Short mmCIF file of C-alpha atoms and ligand atoms in Angstrom, two decimals:
data_model
loop_
_atom_site.label_atom_id
_atom_site.label_comp_id
_atom_site.label_asym_id
_atom_site.label_seq_id
_atom_site.Cartn_x
_atom_site.Cartn_y
_atom_site.Cartn_z
CA UNK A 63 2.79 -8.99 -28.39
CA UNK A 64 3.62 -12.02 -31.21
CA UNK A 65 7.27 -11.26 -32.24
CA UNK A 66 8.18 -9.39 -28.66
CA UNK A 67 9.70 -10.69 -25.81
CA UNK A 68 9.31 -9.81 -22.13
CA UNK A 69 11.97 -6.81 -21.68
CA UNK A 70 13.39 -6.09 -18.57
CA UNK A 71 16.72 -4.91 -19.24
CA UNK A 72 17.86 -1.50 -16.89
CA UNK A 73 17.56 1.08 -19.80
CA UNK A 74 17.72 1.69 -21.86
CA UNK A 75 14.74 -0.30 -21.60
CA UNK A 76 11.30 -0.90 -22.46
CA UNK A 77 9.22 1.52 -24.23
CA UNK A 78 5.16 1.84 -24.78
CA UNK A 79 4.19 -0.10 -27.24
CA UNK A 80 1.98 2.80 -28.78
CA UNK A 81 4.51 4.76 -28.89
CA UNK A 82 6.30 2.97 -30.68
CA UNK A 83 3.75 2.19 -33.30
CA UNK A 84 2.83 5.83 -33.52
CA UNK A 85 6.57 6.52 -34.24
CA UNK A 86 6.92 3.99 -36.83
CA UNK A 87 4.20 6.15 -39.21
CA UNK A 88 5.98 9.83 -38.02
CA UNK A 89 9.59 8.16 -39.50
CA UNK A 90 7.93 8.34 -42.97
CA UNK A 91 5.74 11.46 -42.75
CA UNK A 92 5.07 13.21 -39.30
CA UNK A 93 2.02 15.23 -39.01
CA UNK A 94 1.18 15.60 -43.00
CA UNK A 95 4.23 17.59 -43.74
CA UNK A 96 6.04 14.82 -46.07
CA UNK A 97 8.72 14.58 -44.05
CA UNK A 98 9.67 12.39 -41.43
CA UNK A 99 9.97 13.67 -37.94
CA UNK A 100 14.09 12.99 -37.95
CA UNK A 101 14.09 14.98 -41.24
CA UNK A 102 12.81 18.56 -39.76
CA UNK A 103 14.57 21.42 -38.80
CA UNK A 104 14.57 22.66 -34.91
CA UNK A 105 13.66 25.40 -36.55
CA UNK A 106 10.68 24.36 -38.42
CA UNK A 107 6.34 24.85 -37.80
CA UNK A 108 6.19 20.92 -37.13
CA UNK A 109 9.23 20.82 -34.53
CA UNK A 110 8.29 23.51 -32.62
CA UNK A 111 5.08 22.27 -32.31
CA UNK A 112 6.53 18.93 -31.29
CA UNK A 113 8.58 20.58 -28.39
CA UNK A 114 5.93 23.34 -27.47
CA UNK A 115 3.42 19.79 -26.91
CA UNK A 116 6.03 17.76 -25.49
CA UNK A 117 6.76 20.40 -22.70
CA UNK A 118 3.14 21.28 -21.95
CA UNK A 119 2.14 17.77 -21.88
CA UNK A 120 5.62 17.11 -19.10
CA UNK A 121 3.96 19.79 -17.42
CA UNK A 122 0.70 18.87 -16.83
CA UNK A 123 1.32 15.95 -15.20
CA UNK A 124 3.30 17.30 -12.45
CA UNK A 125 1.70 20.06 -12.33
CA UNK A 126 4.89 21.51 -13.02
CA UNK A 127 4.42 25.51 -11.61
CA UNK A 128 5.49 28.54 -13.53
CA UNK A 129 8.33 29.62 -12.27
CA UNK A 130 10.24 26.34 -13.20
CA UNK A 131 11.88 25.65 -16.90
CA UNK A 132 11.25 21.91 -18.52
CA UNK A 133 14.56 21.57 -20.76
CA UNK A 134 15.47 18.69 -22.96
CA UNK A 135 19.12 18.89 -22.60
CA UNK A 136 22.15 16.06 -23.93
CA UNK A 137 24.94 14.64 -22.24
CA UNK A 138 22.53 12.27 -20.18
CA UNK A 139 22.12 12.13 -16.49
CA UNK A 140 25.81 11.92 -16.63
CA UNK A 141 26.32 15.39 -17.61
CA UNK A 142 24.13 16.76 -15.05
CA UNK A 143 26.59 15.37 -12.80
CA UNK A 144 28.84 18.24 -13.15
CA UNK A 145 26.27 20.50 -14.66
CA UNK A 146 24.92 20.65 -11.50
CA UNK A 147 28.29 21.70 -9.85
CA UNK A 148 29.55 23.90 -12.41
CA UNK A 149 26.64 25.70 -11.66
CA UNK A 150 25.42 25.66 -8.32
CA UNK A 151 28.68 24.77 -6.28
CA UNK A 152 30.28 28.03 -5.92
CA UNK A 153 33.89 28.58 -5.03
CA UNK A 154 34.78 27.54 -1.44
CA UNK A 155 31.32 25.94 -1.23
CA UNK A 156 30.39 22.98 -0.52
CA UNK A 157 27.35 20.71 -1.59
CA UNK A 158 25.73 17.92 0.60
CA UNK A 159 25.19 14.39 -0.96
CA UNK A 160 23.57 11.43 -0.13
CA UNK A 161 25.23 8.47 -1.11
CA UNK A 162 22.96 5.07 -2.10
CA UNK A 163 24.70 3.78 -5.19
CA UNK A 164 27.14 3.51 -7.68
CA UNK A 165 25.07 6.94 -9.43
CA UNK A 166 25.01 9.25 -6.56
CA UNK A 167 28.97 8.42 -6.20
CA UNK A 168 29.47 9.36 -9.58
CA UNK A 169 27.94 12.45 -9.14
CA UNK A 170 30.00 12.81 -5.91
CA UNK A 171 33.22 12.31 -7.66
CA UNK A 172 32.42 14.90 -10.26
CA UNK A 173 31.43 17.72 -7.80
CA UNK A 174 34.54 17.31 -5.79
CA UNK A 175 36.93 18.67 -8.87
CA UNK A 176 34.79 21.90 -8.35
CA UNK A 177 34.37 22.20 -4.39
CA UNK A 178 33.55 20.22 -1.22
CA UNK A 179 31.44 17.55 -0.63
CA UNK A 180 29.73 16.38 2.62
CA UNK A 181 28.69 13.02 2.41
CA UNK A 182 25.57 13.62 4.84
CA UNK A 183 24.75 9.75 4.55
CA UNK A 184 25.50 6.77 2.86
CA UNK A 185 24.22 3.17 2.89
CA UNK A 186 27.82 2.11 1.36
CA UNK A 187 27.73 -0.03 5.12
CA UNK A 188 25.68 -2.74 4.03
CA UNK A 189 26.26 -2.91 0.21
CA UNK A 190 23.34 0.38 -0.06
CA UNK A 191 21.05 -2.24 -0.02
CA UNK A 192 19.25 0.17 1.71
CA UNK A 193 17.78 4.45 1.96
CA UNK A 194 19.07 5.96 5.08
CA UNK A 195 16.42 6.73 7.77
CA UNK A 196 16.40 10.38 8.72
CA UNK A 197 17.49 10.10 11.83
CA UNK A 198 20.61 9.00 9.58
CA UNK A 199 21.55 12.14 8.01
CA UNK A 200 23.49 14.49 9.23
CA UNK A 201 24.00 17.69 6.57
CA UNK A 202 26.54 19.96 7.08
CA UNK A 203 26.44 23.76 8.13
CA UNK A 204 24.79 25.71 5.45
CA UNK A 205 25.12 23.71 2.11
CA UNK A 206 24.83 25.17 -1.47
CA UNK A 207 22.32 22.27 -2.45
CA UNK A 208 21.31 18.54 -1.13
CA UNK A 209 21.66 16.21 -3.95
CA UNK A 210 20.49 12.74 -3.68
CA UNK A 211 19.24 9.87 -6.00
CA UNK A 212 15.60 8.59 -6.50
CA UNK A 213 15.75 5.27 -7.24
CA UNK A 214 18.79 3.46 -7.24
CA UNK A 215 19.03 1.47 -10.64
CA UNK A 216 21.08 -1.25 -9.68
CA UNK A 217 20.82 -2.10 -5.70
CA UNK A 218 17.31 -1.83 -6.55
CA UNK A 219 16.20 0.53 -3.90
CA UNK A 220 14.15 3.65 -3.80
CA UNK A 221 13.31 6.68 -1.94
CA UNK A 222 9.46 6.26 -0.63
CA UNK A 223 9.76 10.35 0.13
CA UNK A 224 11.91 12.48 -0.81
CA UNK A 225 14.99 13.86 2.45
CA UNK A 226 14.29 17.07 4.05
CA UNK A 227 16.84 19.37 3.20
CA UNK A 228 17.71 22.63 6.05
CA UNK A 229 15.17 25.42 5.16
CA UNK A 230 15.85 27.32 1.92
CA UNK A 231 18.54 24.53 0.67
CA UNK A 232 17.63 23.66 -2.52
CA UNK A 233 17.11 19.13 -2.88
CA UNK A 234 18.35 18.50 -6.50
CA UNK A 235 17.42 15.07 -7.65
CA UNK A 236 18.82 12.04 -10.08
CA UNK A 237 15.77 10.87 -10.96
CA UNK A 238 16.90 8.99 -13.80
CA UNK A 239 15.11 5.69 -13.07
CA UNK A 240 12.17 6.10 -11.48
CA UNK A 241 10.90 9.48 -12.99
CA UNK A 242 6.72 9.57 -14.03
CA UNK A 243 6.60 6.17 -12.17
CA UNK A 244 4.49 8.08 -9.50
CA UNK A 245 3.23 11.33 -8.40
CA UNK A 246 6.37 13.51 -8.21
CA UNK A 247 6.06 17.13 -6.00
CA UNK A 248 8.02 19.55 -8.39
CA UNK A 249 7.67 22.22 -5.41
CA UNK A 250 9.71 20.52 -3.17
CA UNK A 251 12.71 20.35 -5.25
CA UNK A 252 15.23 23.08 -6.51
CA UNK A 253 16.48 20.67 -9.26
CA UNK A 254 15.07 17.37 -10.90
CA UNK A 255 17.60 15.57 -13.97
CA UNK A 256 16.25 12.30 -15.70
CA UNK A 257 18.11 10.42 -18.84
CA UNK A 258 15.00 9.49 -20.81
CA UNK A 259 16.14 5.90 -21.99
CA UNK A 260 14.76 4.92 -18.28
CA UNK A 261 11.26 5.60 -18.19
CA UNK A 262 10.68 8.70 -20.43
CA UNK A 263 12.13 8.22 -24.42
CA UNK A 264 15.03 6.88 -26.24
CA UNK A 265 18.87 7.34 -25.25
CA UNK A 266 19.96 10.67 -25.88
CA UNK A 267 17.63 13.43 -24.56
CA UNK A 268 17.96 13.94 -20.93
CA UNK A 269 15.02 16.05 -19.34
CA UNK A 270 15.69 19.20 -16.73
CA UNK A 271 13.49 21.02 -14.42
CA UNK A 272 14.65 23.83 -12.61
CA UNK A 273 13.81 26.33 -10.76
CA UNK A 274 14.05 29.66 -12.39
CA UNK A 275 15.63 32.04 -8.96
CA UNK A 276 18.68 28.71 -9.42
CA UNK A 277 19.40 29.13 -12.89
CA UNK A 278 19.48 32.78 -12.63
CA UNK A 279 21.86 32.19 -9.39
CA UNK A 280 23.83 29.56 -12.09
CA UNK A 281 27.72 30.54 -12.59
CA UNK A 282 28.53 33.12 -15.29
CA UNK A 283 32.09 31.93 -16.16
CA UNK A 284 31.13 28.91 -17.90
CA UNK A 285 31.54 27.42 -21.38
CA UNK A 286 27.57 28.32 -22.41
CA UNK A 287 26.92 25.19 -23.43
CA UNK A 288 26.96 24.35 -19.62
CA UNK A 289 25.31 26.97 -17.99
CA UNK A 290 21.28 26.25 -17.29
CA UNK A 291 20.44 29.59 -18.55
CA UNK A 292 21.68 29.43 -22.49
CA UNK A 293 18.92 26.48 -22.55
CA UNK A 294 16.35 27.90 -20.78
CA UNK A 295 16.11 31.28 -22.05
CA UNK A 296 16.18 29.57 -25.99
CA UNK A 297 14.01 26.69 -24.53
CA UNK A 298 16.04 24.24 -25.50
CA UNK A 299 16.91 25.30 -28.70
CA UNK A 300 19.92 27.35 -28.48
CA UNK A 301 22.04 24.93 -30.57
CA UNK A 302 20.08 21.53 -32.94
CA UNK A 303 18.76 19.64 -29.51
CA UNK A 304 17.66 16.29 -29.52
CA UNK A 305 14.97 16.39 -31.89
CA UNK A 306 13.68 12.89 -31.74
CA UNK A 307 13.95 11.56 -28.10
CA UNK A 308 12.20 15.46 -27.73
CA UNK A 309 9.52 13.74 -29.99
CA UNK A 310 9.59 10.49 -28.25
CA UNK A 311 8.90 11.74 -24.87
CA UNK A 312 6.50 13.98 -25.98
CA UNK A 313 4.47 10.45 -27.39
CA UNK A 314 5.62 8.80 -23.98
CA UNK A 315 4.42 11.60 -21.31
CA UNK A 316 0.90 11.95 -23.65
CA UNK A 317 0.85 7.83 -23.32
CA UNK A 318 0.99 8.20 -19.48
CA UNK A 319 -1.66 10.84 -19.39
CA UNK A 320 -3.77 8.47 -21.15
CA UNK A 321 -2.85 5.26 -18.47
CA UNK A 322 -4.40 7.77 -15.86
CA UNK A 323 -1.11 9.96 -15.34
CA UNK A 324 0.92 9.20 -12.57
CA UNK A 325 -1.61 7.97 -10.23
CA UNK A 326 -2.32 5.77 -12.64
CA UNK A 327 1.35 4.73 -12.81
CA UNK A 328 1.79 4.33 -9.18
CA UNK A 329 -1.29 2.33 -9.21
CA UNK A 330 0.21 -0.54 -11.85
CA UNK A 331 3.40 -0.37 -11.04
CA UNK A 332 2.89 -0.79 -7.23
CA UNK A 333 0.83 -3.42 -8.81
CA UNK A 334 3.64 -4.80 -10.86
CA UNK A 335 6.39 -4.93 -8.00
CA UNK A 336 4.32 -6.77 -5.57
CA UNK A 337 3.62 -9.50 -8.36
CA UNK A 338 7.27 -10.01 -8.09
CA UNK A 339 8.29 -9.18 -4.57
CA UNK A 340 5.42 -11.60 -2.80
CA UNK A 341 6.38 -14.36 -4.73
CA UNK A 342 10.35 -13.43 -3.89
CA UNK A 343 8.87 -12.98 -0.15
CA UNK A 344 7.91 -17.06 0.00
CA UNK A 345 10.35 -18.43 -1.83
CA UNK A 346 12.93 -20.47 -0.27
CA UNK A 347 14.83 -20.92 -3.53
CA UNK A 348 15.01 -17.03 -4.69
CA UNK A 349 15.96 -13.96 -2.66
CA UNK A 350 15.45 -10.64 -2.91
CA UNK A 351 18.34 -8.14 -2.72
CA UNK A 352 17.17 -5.04 -0.81
CA UNK A 353 15.90 -4.40 2.46
CA UNK A 354 12.31 -4.87 1.83
CA UNK A 355 11.74 -1.09 3.22
CA UNK A 356 14.02 0.23 0.40
CA UNK A 357 12.77 -2.01 -2.15
CA UNK A 358 12.85 -0.54 -5.41
CA UNK A 359 9.08 -0.68 -7.58
CA UNK A 360 11.16 -0.35 -10.76
CA UNK A 361 14.16 -2.50 -10.25
CA UNK A 362 13.88 -5.62 -8.47
CA UNK A 363 16.84 -7.19 -7.93
CA UNK A 364 16.61 -10.92 -6.85
CA UNK A 365 19.46 -14.17 -6.01
CA UNK A 366 18.78 -17.46 -6.46
CA UNK A 367 21.39 -19.88 -3.78
CA UNK A 368 24.42 -20.51 -6.49
CA UNK A 369 25.93 -18.11 -8.69
CA UNK A 370 25.59 -21.16 -11.05
CA UNK A 371 22.34 -21.22 -10.72
CA UNK A 372 21.84 -17.26 -11.13
CA UNK A 373 23.97 -18.57 -14.79
CA UNK A 374 21.35 -21.16 -15.58
CA UNK A 375 18.22 -19.37 -14.64
CA UNK A 376 19.30 -16.12 -16.65
CA UNK A 377 20.62 -18.16 -19.75
CA UNK A 378 16.65 -20.56 -19.42
CA UNK A 379 14.96 -16.79 -18.86
CA UNK A 380 16.32 -15.19 -22.34
CA UNK A 381 15.29 -18.86 -24.20
CA UNK A 382 12.05 -18.32 -22.91
CA UNK A 383 11.65 -14.78 -23.87
CA UNK A 384 12.64 -12.63 -20.91
CA UNK A 385 15.53 -10.28 -21.50
CA UNK A 386 18.27 -8.09 -19.86
CA UNK A 387 18.22 -10.31 -16.16
CA UNK A 388 21.18 -10.31 -15.69
CA UNK A 389 22.70 -8.00 -12.76
CA UNK A 390 24.86 -5.24 -12.50
CA UNK A 391 27.88 -6.44 -13.14
CA UNK A 392 29.54 -4.54 -9.47
CA UNK A 393 26.19 -6.94 -7.59
CA UNK A 394 26.09 -9.88 -10.04
CA UNK A 395 22.85 -11.75 -9.26
CA UNK A 396 19.30 -10.93 -11.53
CA UNK A 397 17.62 -8.08 -11.92
CA UNK A 398 13.69 -7.78 -13.25
CA UNK A 399 13.39 -3.72 -14.23
CA UNK A 400 10.03 -3.18 -14.29
CA UNK A 401 9.38 0.61 -15.88
CA UNK A 402 5.79 2.27 -16.74
CA UNK A 403 6.01 0.27 -19.91
CA UNK A 404 6.69 -3.14 -18.99
CA UNK A 405 3.21 -4.85 -18.18
CA UNK A 406 1.88 -6.36 -15.57
CA UNK A 407 0.80 -9.79 -17.82
CA UNK A 408 5.22 -9.73 -18.09
CA UNK A 409 5.75 -9.69 -14.18
CA UNK A 410 3.04 -12.42 -13.86
CA UNK A 411 4.91 -14.95 -16.72
CA UNK A 412 8.31 -13.99 -15.00
CA UNK A 413 6.80 -15.49 -11.97
CA UNK A 414 5.59 -18.29 -13.67
CA UNK A 415 8.40 -19.17 -15.05
CA UNK A 416 10.65 -19.21 -11.63
CA UNK A 417 8.28 -21.45 -9.84
CA UNK A 418 9.06 -23.39 -13.13
CA UNK A 419 12.52 -23.40 -12.73
CA UNK A 420 12.70 -23.59 -8.73
CA UNK A 421 10.99 -26.43 -9.14
CA UNK A 422 13.10 -28.40 -11.38
CA UNK A 423 16.31 -27.20 -9.38
CA UNK A 424 15.69 -27.00 -5.63
CA UNK A 425 17.63 -30.50 -5.60
CA UNK A 426 20.88 -29.37 -7.22
CA UNK A 427 20.62 -26.10 -4.93
CA UNK A 428 20.45 -28.08 -1.13
CA UNK A 429 22.62 -30.95 -2.51
C1 PLP B 193 21.55 5.45 -15.97
C2 PLP B 193 21.59 5.97 -14.52
C3 PLP B 193 22.23 7.26 -15.23
C4 PLP B 193 23.38 7.18 -16.03
O1 PLP B 193 22.44 8.08 -16.97
P1 PLP B 193 23.56 8.12 -18.32
O2 PLP B 193 22.77 9.37 -19.35
O3 PLP B 193 23.83 6.85 -18.99
O4 PLP B 193 24.67 9.33 -18.24
C5 PLP B 193 22.41 7.98 -14.18
N1 PLP B 193 21.78 7.80 -13.22
C6 PLP B 193 20.57 6.98 -12.87
C7 PLP B 193 19.45 6.67 -11.25
C8 PLP B 193 20.68 5.76 -13.47
O5 PLP B 193 19.62 4.73 -13.45
#
């Protein structure tokens, strides 16, 4: 640790230390090539191995079947809000969206530019503090696809299991803030996308996992770069891909594998989140923001008795080496993002600091 603090930021977020150490070396000279990883031609042998191995490690972790393409694209998760309906929402068609926060709302906004959106469920009535139960979901008659957000980064809620769309309707997920934090059954999805900068690598690259029949079914009248088939056909090498981001994702995938794979991640993430939620549940000073059965294992959102105390808490935490705790501007409060690479020791240290803060400020809260 020494010169590194506890980074609880929501994204770009903390990366595994062994990955950063390896990258330090490879920036200078990667694989004995005499060139740094950012200086490689994307058409050269060294980079070819990097992208092939990154894809292989990605496939191995989730057991991705052969009839799915793994793509490394640009434009962030936000461009997927557009690319998904551009490719998969036919003219005159309807797409169903499960609206559980700001990111789902942004996805809806882009789909509405292109076709009809049916909001099959929404948690807006209680400020997105919960995940709608299956009984509250009302699908339209024949949606082109069903879209949902697996983890709501801003509100700290997370789907426990995926919703069940009507038979034959592809399920599409924005998994930006919990991808590979737990096992994922890819066969239940038509398309999965995740901006890398929360759990998988640096910003600038998006992981897209898409089933072959959806690649083929995609609209053909779109700009070349916006069609999934372009990138599927050329294995993400139609144009210069985000080479450094792909390299980093490859390292992160291998780090996940060395830590017990997705099952290992799930176990550790559950333990880490329990440290924080157990403390929040017994505190009469701090309180968790999300409804307990919908709580995220990635983003733990919580409040203090007053906004003044919250500002004081965030400022003092920063002095003690806990960065990134300020909640999203649309919710206020605090948010501890404890992605895969965030250590359990950091959760324990944070609870200790919260206990101290609670003791020192309880009087201010009741007076
Ligand atoms: C951060 C985030 C996004 C936005 O990602 P960009 O890569 O900045 O476009 C979208 N969805 C979710 C769930 C996020 O957490």
